[in-house]
Short mmCIF file of C-alpha atoms in Angstrom, two decimals:
data_model
loop_
_atom_site.label_atom_id
_atom_site.label_comp_id
_atom_site.label_asym_id
_atom_site.label_seq_id
_atom_site.Cartn_x
_atom_site.Cartn_y
_atom_site.Cartn_z
CA UNK E 1 -0.06 0.03 -0.06
CA UNK E 2 1.24 3.41 -0.84
CA UNK E 3 1.33 6.24 1.52
CA UNK E 4 0.30 9.66 0.30
CA UNK E 5 0.93 12.99 2.02
CA UNK E 6 -2.27 14.77 3.17
CA UNK E 7 -3.44 17.28 0.54
CA UNK E 8 -2.89 20.87 1.81
CA UNK E 9 -6.18 21.94 0.10
CA UNK E 10 -7.95 19.48 2.27
CA UNK E 11 -7.03 21.31 5.37
CA UNK E 12 -10.05 23.12 6.75
CA UNK E 13 -10.56 25.16 9.88
CA UNK E 14 -12.89 23.21 12.19
CA UNK E 15 -16.54 24.31 12.01
CA UNK E 16 -17.01 25.73 15.51
CA UNK E 17 -13.73 27.43 15.51
CA UNK E 18 -14.63 28.97 12.05
CA UNK E 19 -17.87 30.22 13.48
CA UNK E 20 -16.14 31.64 16.53
CA UNK E 21 -13.56 33.50 14.36
CA UNK E 22 -16.32 34.78 12.09
CA UNK E 23 -18.30 36.21 15.19
CA UNK E 24 -15.12 37.97 16.53
CA UNK E 25 -14.30 39.63 13.19
CA UNK E 26 -17.96 40.52 12.68
CA UNK E 27 -18.14 42.18 16.03
CA UNK E 28 -14.92 44.13 15.40
CA UNK E 29 -16.63 45.68 12.31
CA UNK E 30 -20.04 46.11 14.15
CA UNK E 31 -19.11 47.49 17.55
CA UNK E 32 -18.22 51.08 16.63
CA UNK E 33 -21.41 51.80 14.65
CA UNK E 34 -24.19 51.83 17.28
CA UNK E 35 -22.67 54.88 19.08
CA UNK E 36 -19.52 52.92 20.11
CA UNK E 37 -21.90 50.19 21.61
CA UNK E 38 -22.42 52.66 24.39
CA UNK E 39 -26.16 51.91 24.79
CA UNK E 40 -27.74 49.13 26.81
CA UNK E 41 -29.16 47.27 23.77
CA UNK E 42 -25.90 47.74 21.74
CA UNK E 43 -23.53 46.54 24.44
CA UNK E 44 -25.95 43.71 25.08
CA UNK E 45 -25.40 42.66 21.34
CA UNK E 46 -21.78 42.93 21.78
CA UNK E 47 -21.77 40.88 25.10
CA UNK E 48 -24.02 38.17 23.53
CA UNK E 49 -21.88 37.96 20.45
CA UNK E 50 -18.65 37.51 22.37
CA UNK E 51 -20.21 34.95 24.67
CA UNK E 52 -21.55 33.11 21.74
CA UNK E 53 -18.11 33.05 20.09
CA UNK E 54 -16.67 31.77 23.21
CA UNK E 55 -19.13 28.97 23.59
CA UNK E 56 -18.50 27.91 19.91
CA UNK E 57 -14.78 27.78 20.51
CA UNK E 58 -15.30 25.69 23.65
CA UNK E 59 -17.57 23.25 21.80
CA UNK E 60 -15.01 22.81 19.17
CA UNK E 61 -12.25 22.17 21.76
CA UNK E 62 -14.52 19.67 23.69
CA UNK E 63 -15.22 17.82 20.50
CA UNK E 64 -11.41 17.49 20.02
CA UNK E 65 -11.43 19.31 16.75
CA UNK E 66 -8.09 21.23 17.76
CA UNK E 67 -5.60 21.40 20.46
CA UNK E 68 -5.24 24.18 22.95
CA UNK E 69 -2.74 26.75 21.54
CA UNK E 70 0.52 26.91 23.50
CA UNK E 71 0.23 30.69 23.81
CA UNK E 72 -2.75 30.17 26.20
CA UNK E 73 -0.54 28.48 28.64
CA UNK E 74 2.33 30.85 28.14
CA UNK E 75 0.02 33.83 28.85
CA UNK E 76 -1.14 32.30 32.01
CA UNK E 77 -0.01 35.45 34.23
CA UNK E 78 -2.52 37.58 32.16
CA UNK E 79 -5.29 35.00 32.80
CA UNK E 80 -4.47 34.77 36.48
CA UNK E 81 -4.68 38.57 36.93
CA UNK E 82 -7.79 38.81 34.73
CA UNK E 83 -9.44 36.07 36.77
CA UNK E 84 -8.63 37.84 39.97
CA UNK E 85 -10.07 41.12 38.52
CA UNK E 86 -13.42 39.33 37.71
CA UNK E 87 -13.66 37.74 41.11
CA UNK E 88 -12.91 41.14 42.71
CA UNK E 89 -15.68 42.77 40.64
CA UNK E 90 -18.03 40.01 41.75
CA UNK E 91 -17.50 40.88 45.42
CA UNK E 92 -18.91 44.40 44.65
CA UNK E 93 -22.45 43.20 43.72
CA UNK E 94 -23.07 40.23 45.93
CA UNK E 95 -24.73 40.63 49.27
CA UNK E 96 -22.37 40.52 52.27
CA UNK E 97 -22.92 40.72 56.04
CA UNK E 98 -23.26 44.37 57.11
CA UNK E 99 -20.44 43.89 59.71
CA UNK E 100 -18.07 42.68 56.99
CA UNK E 101 -18.91 45.65 54.70
CA UNK E 102 -18.26 47.97 57.66
CA UNK E 103 -14.90 46.44 58.10
CA UNK E 104 -13.87 46.38 54.41
CA UNK E 105 -15.41 49.70 53.42
CA UNK E 106 -16.41 51.85 56.41
CA UNK E 107 -18.22 54.41 54.25
CA UNK E 108 -20.24 51.87 52.28
CA UNK E 109 -21.17 50.22 55.70
CA UNK E 110 -22.39 53.63 57.09
CA UNK E 111 -24.64 54.22 53.96
CA UNK E 112 -26.25 50.70 54.27
CA UNK E 113 -26.46 50.73 58.13
CA UNK E 114 -29.56 52.97 58.10
CA UNK E 115 -31.34 50.98 55.35
CA UNK E 116 -30.02 47.46 55.58
CA UNK E 117 -31.53 44.66 57.46
CA UNK E 118 -28.21 42.90 58.20
CA UNK E 119 -26.88 42.69 54.67
CA UNK E 120 -25.13 45.24 52.61
CA UNK E 121 -22.90 45.55 49.43
CA UNK E 122 -19.52 47.08 48.75
CA UNK E 123 -20.95 48.99 45.83
CA UNK E 124 -23.34 51.92 46.36
CA UNK E 125 -25.30 50.67 43.21
CA UNK E 126 -25.06 46.90 42.99
CA UNK E 127 -27.08 46.72 39.81
CA UNK E 128 -24.60 49.05 37.92
CA UNK E 129 -21.82 47.00 39.36
CA UNK E 130 -23.31 43.83 37.99
CA UNK E 131 -23.66 45.42 34.55
CA UNK E 132 -19.93 46.47 34.64
CA UNK E 133 -18.93 42.84 35.74
CA UNK E 134 -20.90 41.38 32.87
CA UNK E 135 -19.23 43.70 30.34
CA UNK E 136 -15.85 42.84 31.96
CA UNK E 137 -16.64 39.10 31.41
CA UNK E 138 -17.32 39.88 27.83
CA UNK E 139 -13.93 41.77 27.45
CA UNK E 140 -12.15 38.88 29.16
CA UNK E 141 -13.75 36.50 26.53
CA UNK E 142 -12.58 38.86 23.63
CA UNK E 143 -8.94 38.71 25.16
CA UNK E 144 -9.13 34.94 25.49
CA UNK E 145 -10.63 34.55 21.89
CA UNK E 146 -7.86 36.75 20.37
CA UNK E 147 -5.13 34.56 21.67
CA UNK E 148 -6.97 31.18 21.20
CA UNK E 149 -8.11 31.84 17.74
CA UNK E 150 -4.86 33.45 16.33
CA UNK E 151 -2.96 30.23 16.70
CA UNK E 152 -1.30 30.75 13.38
CA UNK E 153 0.43 33.58 11.57
CA UNK E 154 -2.34 33.65 8.98
CA UNK E 155 -5.08 33.97 11.62
CA UNK E 156 -3.14 36.77 13.40
CA UNK E 157 -2.86 38.73 10.20
CA UNK E 158 -6.60 38.16 9.47
CA UNK E 159 -7.58 39.67 12.77
CA UNK E 160 -5.18 42.42 12.52
CA UNK E 161 -6.48 43.26 9.03
CA UNK E 162 -10.03 43.23 10.28
CA UNK E 163 -9.11 45.91 12.80
CA UNK E 164 -7.62 47.98 10.17
CA UNK E 165 -10.58 47.58 8.13
CA UNK E 166 -12.90 48.58 10.87
CA UNK E 167 -10.70 51.77 11.52
CA UNK E 168 -10.78 52.43 7.74
CA UNK E 169 -14.66 52.27 7.54
CA UNK E 170 -15.10 54.59 10.48
CA UNK E 171 -12.46 57.03 9.09
CA UNK E 172 -14.31 57.15 5.67
CA UNK E 173 -17.75 57.43 7.13
CA UNK E 174 -16.76 60.06 9.69
CA UNK E 175 -14.75 62.02 7.12
CA UNK E 176 -17.49 61.94 4.44
CA UNK E 177 -20.20 62.96 7.05
CA UNK E 178 -18.08 65.84 8.13
CA UNK E 179 -17.34 67.06 4.62
CA UNK E 180 -21.02 66.87 3.91
CA UNK E 181 -21.72 68.92 6.98
CA UNK E 182 -24.60 66.73 8.04
CA UNK E 183 -25.96 66.94 11.57
CA UNK E 184 -28.67 64.57 12.60
CA UNK E 185 -30.05 62.41 15.35
CA UNK E 186 -29.32 58.68 15.35
CA UNK E 187 -30.45 56.21 18.16
CA UNK E 188 -31.54 59.16 20.09
CA UNK E 189 -28.20 60.94 20.10
CA UNK E 190 -27.54 64.27 18.26
CA UNK E 191 -24.20 64.09 16.39
CA UNK E 192 -22.68 67.28 15.12
CA UNK E 193 -20.96 65.97 12.00
CA UNK E 194 -20.50 69.51 10.48
CA UNK E 195 -17.89 70.44 13.29
CA UNK E 196 -16.13 67.14 13.60
CA UNK E 197 -15.70 63.70 12.30
CA UNK E 198 -17.05 61.18 14.85
CA UNK E 199 -18.00 58.16 12.71
CA UNK E 200 -20.32 55.86 14.55
CA UNK E 201 -19.50 57.48 17.84
CA UNK E 202 -21.23 60.39 19.60
CA UNK E 203 -17.94 61.90 20.81
CA UNK E 204 -15.08 62.85 18.36
CA UNK E 205 -12.45 61.83 21.03
CA UNK E 206 -13.90 58.27 21.03
CA UNK E 207 -13.43 57.93 17.31
CA UNK E 208 -9.92 59.39 17.80
CA UNK E 209 -9.22 56.60 20.43
CA UNK E 210 -10.66 53.78 18.15
CA UNK E 211 -8.27 55.06 15.31
CA UNK E 212 -5.42 55.27 17.60
CA UNK E 213 -5.64 51.52 18.16
CA UNK E 214 -6.45 50.50 14.59
CA UNK E 215 -3.73 52.75 13.10
CA UNK E 216 -1.21 51.18 15.58
CA UNK E 217 -2.12 47.74 14.24
CA UNK E 218 -1.96 48.94 10.66
CA UNK E 219 1.52 50.38 11.13
CA UNK E 220 2.53 47.08 12.87
CA UNK E 221 1.26 45.24 9.80
CA UNK E 222 3.30 47.57 7.56
CA UNK E 223 6.45 46.90 9.58
CA UNK E 224 5.92 43.25 9.38
CA UNK E 225 6.11 43.28 5.56
CA UNK E 226 9.51 45.31 5.57
CA UNK E 227 12.53 43.14 4.87
CA UNK E 228 15.78 43.58 6.78
CA UNK E 229 18.71 44.18 4.29
CA UNK E 230 21.33 45.52 6.57
CA UNK E 231 22.85 48.99 6.17
CA UNK E 232 21.48 51.11 3.25
CA UNK E 233 22.77 54.01 1.34
CA UNK E 234 20.40 57.02 0.90
CA UNK E 235 20.04 56.06 -2.86
CA UNK E 236 18.86 52.43 -1.73
CA UNK E 237 16.69 53.94 0.98
CA UNK E 238 14.93 56.22 -1.60
CA UNK E 239 14.42 53.32 -3.83
CA UNK E 240 12.95 51.18 -1.05
CA UNK E 241 10.51 53.87 -0.19
CA UNK E 242 9.39 54.04 -3.78
CA UNK E 243 9.13 50.22 -3.81
CA UNK E 244 6.77 50.38 -0.76
CA UNK E 245 4.55 52.97 -2.31
CA UNK E 246 4.19 50.82 -5.53
CA UNK E 247 4.24 47.44 -4.12
CA UNK E 248 1.51 45.06 -2.83
CA UNK E 249 1.97 47.07 0.48
CA UNK E 250 0.28 50.11 -1.24
CA UNK E 251 -3.28 49.25 -0.37
CA UNK E 252 -2.32 49.09 3.36
CA UNK E 253 -0.52 52.33 2.94
CA UNK E 254 -3.57 54.05 1.42
CA UNK E 255 -5.67 52.73 4.30
CA UNK E 256 -3.23 54.28 6.82
CA UNK E 257 -3.44 57.64 4.87
CA UNK E 258 -7.12 57.69 4.98
CA UNK E 259 -7.17 56.80 8.76
CA UNK E 260 -4.74 59.55 9.53
CA UNK E 261 -6.97 61.92 7.67
CA UNK E 262 -9.86 60.73 9.67
CA UNK E 263 -7.95 61.27 12.91
CA UNK E 264 -7.08 64.67 11.90
CA UNK E 265 -10.58 65.57 10.95
CA UNK E 266 -11.90 64.55 14.47
CA UNK E 267 -10.16 67.77 15.68
CA UNK E 268 -9.38 65.80 18.88
CA UNK E 269 -6.61 67.62 20.69
CA UNK E 270 -5.43 64.87 22.83
CA UNK E 271 -6.19 62.14 20.33
CA UNK E 272 -3.89 63.59 17.74
CA UNK E 273 -1.23 64.51 20.34
CA UNK E 274 -1.38 60.94 21.82
CA UNK E 275 -1.07 59.30 18.44
CA UNK E 276 1.85 61.11 17.13
CA UNK E 277 3.57 61.00 20.58
CA UNK E 278 3.11 57.33 20.80
CA UNK E 279 4.41 56.86 17.22
CA UNK E 280 7.61 58.62 18.24
CA UNK E 281 7.95 56.66 21.50
CA UNK E 282 7.41 53.29 19.87
CA UNK E 283 9.83 54.19 17.16
CA UNK E 284 12.58 55.14 19.60
CA UNK E 285 11.88 52.07 21.70
CA UNK E 286 11.78 49.70 18.70
CA UNK E 287 15.10 51.14 17.44
CA UNK E 288 16.77 50.81 20.78
CA UNK E 289 15.56 47.25 21.65
CA UNK E 290 15.56 45.43 18.35
CA UNK E 291 18.75 43.68 17.44
CA UNK E 292 17.40 42.64 14.07
CA UNK E 293 15.54 45.59 12.75
CA UNK E 294 17.74 48.13 10.74
CA UNK E 295 17.51 51.89 11.32
CA UNK E 296 16.03 52.39 7.92
CA UNK E 297 13.06 50.24 8.94
CA UNK E 298 12.07 52.84 11.72
CA UNK E 299 13.11 55.74 9.58
CA UNK E 300 10.95 54.57 6.82
CA UNK E 301 7.77 54.20 8.90
CA UNK E 302 8.34 57.57 10.57
CA UNK E 303 9.04 59.30 7.40
CA UNK E 304 5.94 58.00 5.68
CA UNK E 305 3.65 59.09 8.60
CA UNK E 306 5.36 62.51 8.68
CA UNK E 307 4.58 62.71 4.99
CA UNK E 308 0.99 61.87 5.65
CA UNK E 309 0.87 64.79 8.19
CA UNK E 310 2.45 67.49 6.03
CA UNK E 311 1.17 66.52 2.63
CA UNK E 312 -2.17 64.72 3.12
CA UNK E 313 -3.13 66.55 6.38
CA UNK E 314 -2.51 69.92 4.69
CA UNK E 315 -5.45 69.13 2.34
CA UNK E 316 -7.86 68.05 5.13
CA UNK E 317 -7.40 70.62 7.86
CA UNK E 318 -4.56 69.58 10.11
CA UNK E 319 -3.95 73.26 10.70
CA UNK E 320 -7.49 73.40 12.21
CA UNK E 321 -6.55 70.84 14.76
CA UNK E 322 -3.33 72.54 15.52
CA UNK E 323 -5.22 75.73 15.94
CA UNK E 324 -7.55 74.16 18.28
CA UNK E 325 -4.77 72.80 20.40
CA UNK E 326 -3.15 76.29 20.45
CA UNK E 327 -6.50 77.94 21.43
CA UNK E 328 -7.01 75.60 24.35
CA UNK E 329 -7.70 77.87 27.34
CA UNK E 330 -7.45 77.37 31.09
CA UNK E 331 -11.24 77.13 31.27
CA UNK E 332 -11.18 74.22 28.72
CA UNK E 333 -8.68 72.40 31.07
CA UNK E 334 -10.68 73.16 34.18
CA UNK E 335 -13.88 71.71 32.60
CA UNK E 336 -12.17 68.36 32.70
CA UNK E 337 -9.72 68.59 35.50
CA UNK E 338 -12.23 70.04 38.12
CA UNK E 339 -14.53 67.02 37.98
CA UNK E 340 -11.55 64.81 38.15
CA UNK E 341 -10.27 66.58 41.23
CA UNK E 342 -13.62 66.60 42.89
CA UNK E 343 -14.08 62.88 42.03
CA UNK E 344 -10.92 62.09 44.17
CA UNK E 345 -13.01 62.78 47.11
CA UNK E 346 -14.77 59.46 46.39
CA UNK E 347 -11.47 57.64 46.50
CA UNK E 348 -10.67 59.27 49.95
CA UNK E 349 -14.04 57.88 51.28
CA UNK E 350 -13.73 54.47 49.54
CA UNK E 351 -9.88 53.97 49.40
CA UNK E 352 -9.50 50.21 48.99
CA UNK E 353 -12.61 48.97 47.18
CA UNK E 354 -13.93 52.12 45.66
CA UNK E 355 -17.66 53.02 45.46
CA UNK E 356 -18.31 50.11 43.13
CA UNK E 357 -17.55 49.29 39.54
CA UNK E 358 -19.63 51.33 37.23
CA UNK E 359 -21.16 53.58 39.83
CA UNK E 360 -19.43 56.94 39.19
CA UNK E 361 -22.57 58.73 37.92
CA UNK E 362 -24.36 57.56 41.21
CA UNK E 363 -21.50 58.33 43.65
CA UNK E 364 -20.37 61.68 42.10
CA UNK E 365 -23.72 63.30 42.88
CA UNK E 366 -22.63 63.60 46.59
CA UNK E 367 -19.25 65.14 45.72
CA UNK E 368 -19.82 67.54 42.80
CA UNK E 369 -19.48 71.18 43.52
CA UNK E 370 -22.02 73.87 42.77
CA UNK E 371 -19.73 75.05 39.95
CA UNK E 372 -20.07 71.69 38.11
CA UNK E 373 -23.22 72.26 36.07
CA UNK E 374 -23.18 69.48 33.34
CA UNK E 375 -24.13 65.93 34.13
CA UNK E 376 -21.21 63.55 34.24
CA UNK E 377 -21.84 59.79 33.81
CA UNK E 378 -18.04 59.37 33.29
CA UNK E 379 -15.17 61.50 34.64
CA UNK E 380 -12.77 62.75 31.78
CA UNK E 381 -9.89 60.54 33.15
CA UNK E 382 -9.86 56.73 32.98
CA UNK E 383 -7.23 56.50 35.81
CA UNK E 384 -9.44 58.50 38.15
CA UNK E 385 -12.59 56.60 37.20
CA UNK E 386 -10.99 53.25 37.78
CA UNK E 387 -9.66 54.53 41.17
CA UNK E 388 -12.96 55.93 42.42
CA UNK E 389 -14.96 52.95 41.14
CA UNK E 390 -12.81 50.07 42.09
CA UNK E 391 -10.36 51.54 44.63
CA UNK E 392 -6.68 50.94 45.06
CA UNK E 393 -7.02 47.19 44.85
CA UNK E 394 -8.93 47.44 41.53
CA UNK E 395 -6.76 49.86 39.79
CA UNK E 396 -3.75 47.82 40.86
CA UNK E 397 -5.16 44.62 39.24
CA UNK E 398 -6.31 46.28 35.95
CA UNK E 399 -3.08 48.31 35.75
CA UNK E 400 -0.99 45.17 36.13
CA UNK E 401 -3.11 43.35 33.42
CA UNK E 402 -2.51 46.24 31.01
CA UNK E 403 1.24 46.53 31.68
CA UNK E 404 2.12 42.85 31.35
CA UNK E 405 1.33 42.62 27.47
CA UNK E 406 3.35 45.97 27.21
CA UNK E 407 6.31 44.03 28.77
CA UNK E 408 5.81 41.10 26.58
CA UNK E 409 5.74 43.29 23.36
CA UNK E 410 8.96 44.97 24.48
CA UNK E 411 10.64 41.65 25.00
CA UNK E 412 9.34 40.49 21.55
CA UNK E 413 11.15 43.43 19.91
CA UNK E 414 14.29 42.66 21.94
CA UNK E 415 14.31 38.98 21.34
CA UNK E 416 12.47 37.96 18.29
CA UNK E 417 13.68 38.08 14.66
CA UNK E 418 10.28 37.26 13.16
CA UNK E 419 9.02 40.50 11.31
CA UNK E 420 5.46 39.66 12.14
CA UNK E 421 6.17 39.30 15.81
CA UNK E 422 8.25 42.57 15.86
CA UNK E 423 5.42 44.33 13.98
CA UNK E 424 2.75 43.26 16.40
CA UNK E 425 5.02 44.15 19.22
CA UNK E 426 5.47 47.60 17.83
CA UNK E 427 1.58 47.85 17.46
CA UNK E 428 0.97 46.88 21.03
CA UNK E 429 3.60 49.37 22.46
CA UNK E 430 2.31 52.07 20.27
CA UNK E 431 -1.41 51.35 20.94
CA UNK E 432 -1.05 50.97 24.67
CA UNK E 433 1.08 54.17 24.89
CA UNK E 434 -1.42 56.09 22.96
CA UNK E 435 -4.47 55.07 24.96
CA UNK E 436 -2.44 55.49 28.07
CA UNK E 437 -1.82 59.14 27.17
CA UNK E 438 -5.29 59.81 25.93
CA UNK E 439 -6.87 58.34 29.01
CA UNK E 440 -5.40 61.17 31.19
CA UNK E 441 -8.15 63.42 29.80
CA UNK E 442 -10.85 61.27 28.51
CA UNK E 443 -12.77 57.99 29.14
CA UNK E 444 -12.12 55.91 25.96
CA UNK E 445 -12.04 52.66 28.03
CA UNK E 446 -15.43 53.23 29.38
CA UNK E 447 -16.87 52.91 25.72
CA UNK E 448 -17.52 49.32 24.93
CA UNK E 449 -16.18 49.44 21.32
CA UNK E 450 -12.89 50.87 22.39
CA UNK E 451 -12.43 48.68 25.44
CA UNK E 452 -13.25 45.62 23.19
CA UNK E 453 -10.66 46.39 20.58
CA UNK E 454 -8.17 47.46 23.23
CA UNK E 455 -8.39 43.96 24.77
CA UNK E 456 -7.49 42.46 21.30
CA UNK E 457 -4.59 44.80 21.20
CA UNK E 458 -3.45 43.59 24.55
CA UNK E 459 -3.65 39.92 23.33
CA UNK E 460 -1.42 41.07 20.39
CA UNK E 461 1.27 41.82 22.99
CA UNK E 462 1.34 38.27 24.34
CA UNK E 463 1.06 36.91 20.67
CA UNK E 464 4.05 38.94 19.56
CA UNK E 465 6.20 37.23 22.08
CA UNK E 466 5.04 33.60 22.03
CA UNK E 467 3.16 32.92 18.70
CA UNK E 468 4.94 30.25 16.51
CA UNK E 469 8.00 30.42 18.67
CA UNK E 470 8.53 26.89 19.30
CA UNK E 471 6.38 25.15 16.66
CA UNK E 472 7.25 27.16 13.54
CA UNK E 473 6.75 25.14 10.37
CA UNK E 474 4.96 22.42 12.32
CA UNK E 475 1.33 21.49 11.61
CA UNK E 476 -1.17 21.27 14.36
CA UNK E 477 -3.29 18.09 14.39
CA UNK E 478 -6.79 17.56 15.68
CA UNK E 479 -6.94 15.54 18.99
CA UNK E 480 -10.10 13.73 17.69
CA UNK E 481 -9.25 12.86 14.06
CA UNK E 482 -5.41 13.35 14.07
CA UNK E 483 -5.79 15.30 10.77
CA UNK E 484 -4.07 18.57 10.20
CA UNK E 485 -6.12 21.69 11.14
#
């Protein structure tokens, strides 16, 4: 009997895994459109979709259609911290003995003492804390799926390109609506497209945050397609630039140009500042850490983006964004800083556990000054909001969870030669840095669409260090059928 090698064309992605991947990509494209999924029905769709994708993956795994990717085990520190975070959030909305609450959070115990019959909660609004916990479970599922489904280089590229496509669609939609000067009400929210590009979001700053993440991924993909050829003369460098502009990388370059235009047209001061600052920081770090990338790789990326700013941006109003930054007054700053400063009083009364995850709009009503007239459901500072809502313990856990993939991405640029790994490491460093800067004056991570794609970006940090590191070139076989998958 003759033995024949498996036909590569016969290799198919297992059914349930294929459904799970399709749901994840579909949600990446959908999430920004219904006001950033920042409405009860919209984030319900996002949660249901992510949980369905997770269940499909689990069914396929239980059926033995594929093995557990090695990266899941290698990223165990992230899952340990994420699990601790979810358990910690659970404690906020479950009923506890009043005496225990008075010990753990004296201020919460005092509030419940006058109305409680012996039980109390660490949260001042258990219903909102439960809703926040449910969203956090969905985000955790997104993080898990991004690592579990991107078990091959092709899968990683596919999900990365889906993020870029989603950013491109938002940039095109937001830019066209802005150029048309259309102002209208959608899903009950008034969106002033004539003064800003906001895409599917209500707030221009949230479109800027979404583009910061997707642009970082796009630049990482562009880096992954560059070849290392050692030292280059200026003549060779100019020729390589021309080759990039005219090669198969051109469609990606065009996408990045359009997305930069969309970012500029948001007129978001901190969004543009954070993006270009993070690009510089990531470029310097990438150049300093990588033993394999040539200087011309970083110079090429930075020069192309600078070209976008001064050539493309000049046609689409970059000077208006710069002018808006220059005209920022102390009153503009106070409108965001004052609520943040007053919100810190919540942290003084609820130091360890906070007032409860997702309870800012409830708790702040006791602390807002008479000079704060607008209603604030979020404070314009993600760090302050996480501190007031979840306390010192909570911000420590979630901060550690966000910093670990940043460390993994830095190690990937230091240790790995694989261009895709270095590119995704660059994307993770740039995207995390950009959102970290932007979060000082805004609440991007309170918007479900942005938090969702940010979790995928964090997963890319781990994938950049561990994906395909030990089994490169080997085929993964099904546990059930022993056929290649």
